[in-house]
XYZ file of C-alpha atoms in Angstrom:
143
model
C 64.802 -13.092 11.958
C 62.964 -9.889 11.295
C 61.202 -7.797 13.881
C 57.401 -8.297 13.966
C 57.415 -11.894 12.851
C 57.713 -13.571 9.571
C 55.414 -15.173 7.102
C 53.091 -16.740 9.706
C 52.557 -13.462 11.549
C 51.451 -11.705 8.352
C 49.146 -14.574 7.482
C 47.638 -14.486 10.971
C 46.985 -10.708 10.699
C 45.344 -11.137 7.271
C 43.140 -13.942 8.553
C 42.113 -11.841 11.543
C 41.288 -8.847 9.318
C 39.350 -11.066 6.883
C 37.378 -12.666 9.721
C 36.517 -9.246 11.173
C 35.352 -8.079 7.740
C 33.121 -11.141 7.300
C 31.608 -10.665 10.779
C 30.878 -6.970 10.118
C 29.281 -7.830 6.746
C 27.131 -10.577 8.305
C 25.904 -8.329 11.121
C 25.209 -5.487 8.682
C 23.212 -7.815 6.436
C 21.262 -9.228 9.379
C 20.293 -5.708 10.471
C 19.664 -4.177 7.035
C 17.482 -6.868 5.411
C 14.504 -6.613 7.808
C 14.616 -2.820 7.563
C 14.568 -2.958 3.767
C 11.743 -5.526 3.766
C 9.639 -3.324 6.063
C 10.325 -0.281 3.891
C 9.277 -2.211 0.788
C 6.068 -3.369 2.520
C 5.218 0.188 3.628
C 5.751 1.424 0.059
C 3.375 -1.243 -1.259
C 0.792 -0.343 1.414
C 0.957 3.344 0.420
C 0.406 2.369 -3.226
C -2.667 0.351 -2.213
C -4.027 3.299 -0.178
C -3.545 5.655 -3.123
C -5.350 3.225 -5.399
C -8.309 3.090 -2.978
C -8.646 6.871 -3.254
C -8.256 6.787 -7.046
C -10.931 4.091 -7.349
C -13.288 6.147 -5.178
C -12.687 9.180 -7.405
C -13.436 7.117 -10.531
C -16.638 5.878 -8.902
C -17.602 9.446 -8.004
C -17.046 10.581 -11.598
C -19.206 7.734 -12.901
C -21.981 8.572 -10.436
C -21.965 12.275 -11.201
C -22.088 11.603 -14.946
C -25.794 10.694 -14.637
C -27.191 12.750 -11.744
C -30.843 12.187 -12.649
C -30.607 8.376 -12.775
C -32.770 6.272 -10.436
C -31.312 4.630 -7.315
C -30.955 1.182 -8.889
C -29.007 2.596 -11.823
C -26.707 4.540 -9.517
C -26.066 1.383 -7.477
C -25.250 -0.564 -10.633
C -22.986 2.228 -11.857
C -21.013 2.221 -8.604
C -20.740 -1.557 -8.448
C -19.527 -1.678 -12.051
C -16.233 -0.234 -10.835
C -13.812 -2.999 -9.849
C -13.358 -3.334 -6.096
C -16.435 -1.300 -5.136
C -19.208 -2.649 -2.912
C -22.263 -0.460 -2.306
C -23.293 -0.550 1.350
C -26.343 1.718 1.384
C -28.405 3.806 -1.007
C -30.700 6.428 0.533
C -32.878 8.994 -1.180
C -33.703 12.345 0.432
C -34.466 15.922 -0.590
C -30.850 16.676 -1.553
C -30.580 13.646 -3.843
C -29.380 10.087 -3.562
C -26.678 9.279 -1.000
C -24.536 6.246 -1.720
C -22.166 4.757 0.830
C -19.678 2.379 -0.714
C -16.584 0.421 0.265
C -13.492 0.177 -1.905
C -11.097 -2.731 -1.447
C -7.738 -3.005 -3.169
C -5.220 -5.833 -2.951
C -1.737 -5.263 -4.313
C 0.891 -7.934 -4.838
C 4.460 -7.237 -5.839
C 7.608 -9.252 -6.318
C 10.683 -8.091 -4.482
C 14.045 -9.492 -3.488
C 12.296 -10.734 -0.349
C 9.717 -12.775 -2.250
C 6.104 -11.893 -2.906
C 4.657 -9.109 -0.803
C 0.954 -8.408 -0.421
C -0.880 -5.328 0.825
C -4.611 -4.753 1.162
C -6.357 -1.452 1.726
C -9.979 -0.609 2.391
C -11.812 2.690 2.475
C -15.451 3.690 2.834
C -16.872 6.731 1.113
C -20.163 8.575 0.788
C -21.287 10.492 -2.268
C -24.473 12.512 -2.638
C -25.709 12.561 -6.214
C -27.960 15.559 -6.278
C -30.038 17.284 -8.838
C -28.279 20.617 -8.267
C -25.600 22.056 -10.527
C -22.979 21.940 -7.752
C -22.019 18.341 -6.950
C -21.312 17.359 -3.341
C -17.798 16.415 -2.329
C -16.714 12.821 -1.823
C -16.706 12.090 1.908
C -14.433 9.498 3.521
C -16.084 7.534 6.312
C -14.921 4.963 8.847
C -15.796 1.498 7.558
C -18.347 -0.552 9.462
C -17.007 -3.743 10.942
């Protein structure tokens, strides 16, 4: 008989090593999957937030293209952009001030199934008669 056991001792050591490897892989998977899912969701949320800003910039460009238009036309121009809801339109000495809300919903397929993210932002834009257009202002959204 050899020192350290025979065939059964080697088999027992291999089984023990294989079991330990399976346990480590299972624990690693159980820890890593939720972290990856959260990271994927955060990435989708950031994409939705960037699209809110891009939609607001497109709306601003459309509004500033016709600075001398009446209030109703400016409202229609803003609402023609997908995802934009005009909240208020006010006229004053500086021009017409529009406050609008932009809503974006993003859906993406991932290894974790379908993920959905929604983002909302409120903005104000003054469409004036001057040569220098006012900047787009981000506002807190009313509840």
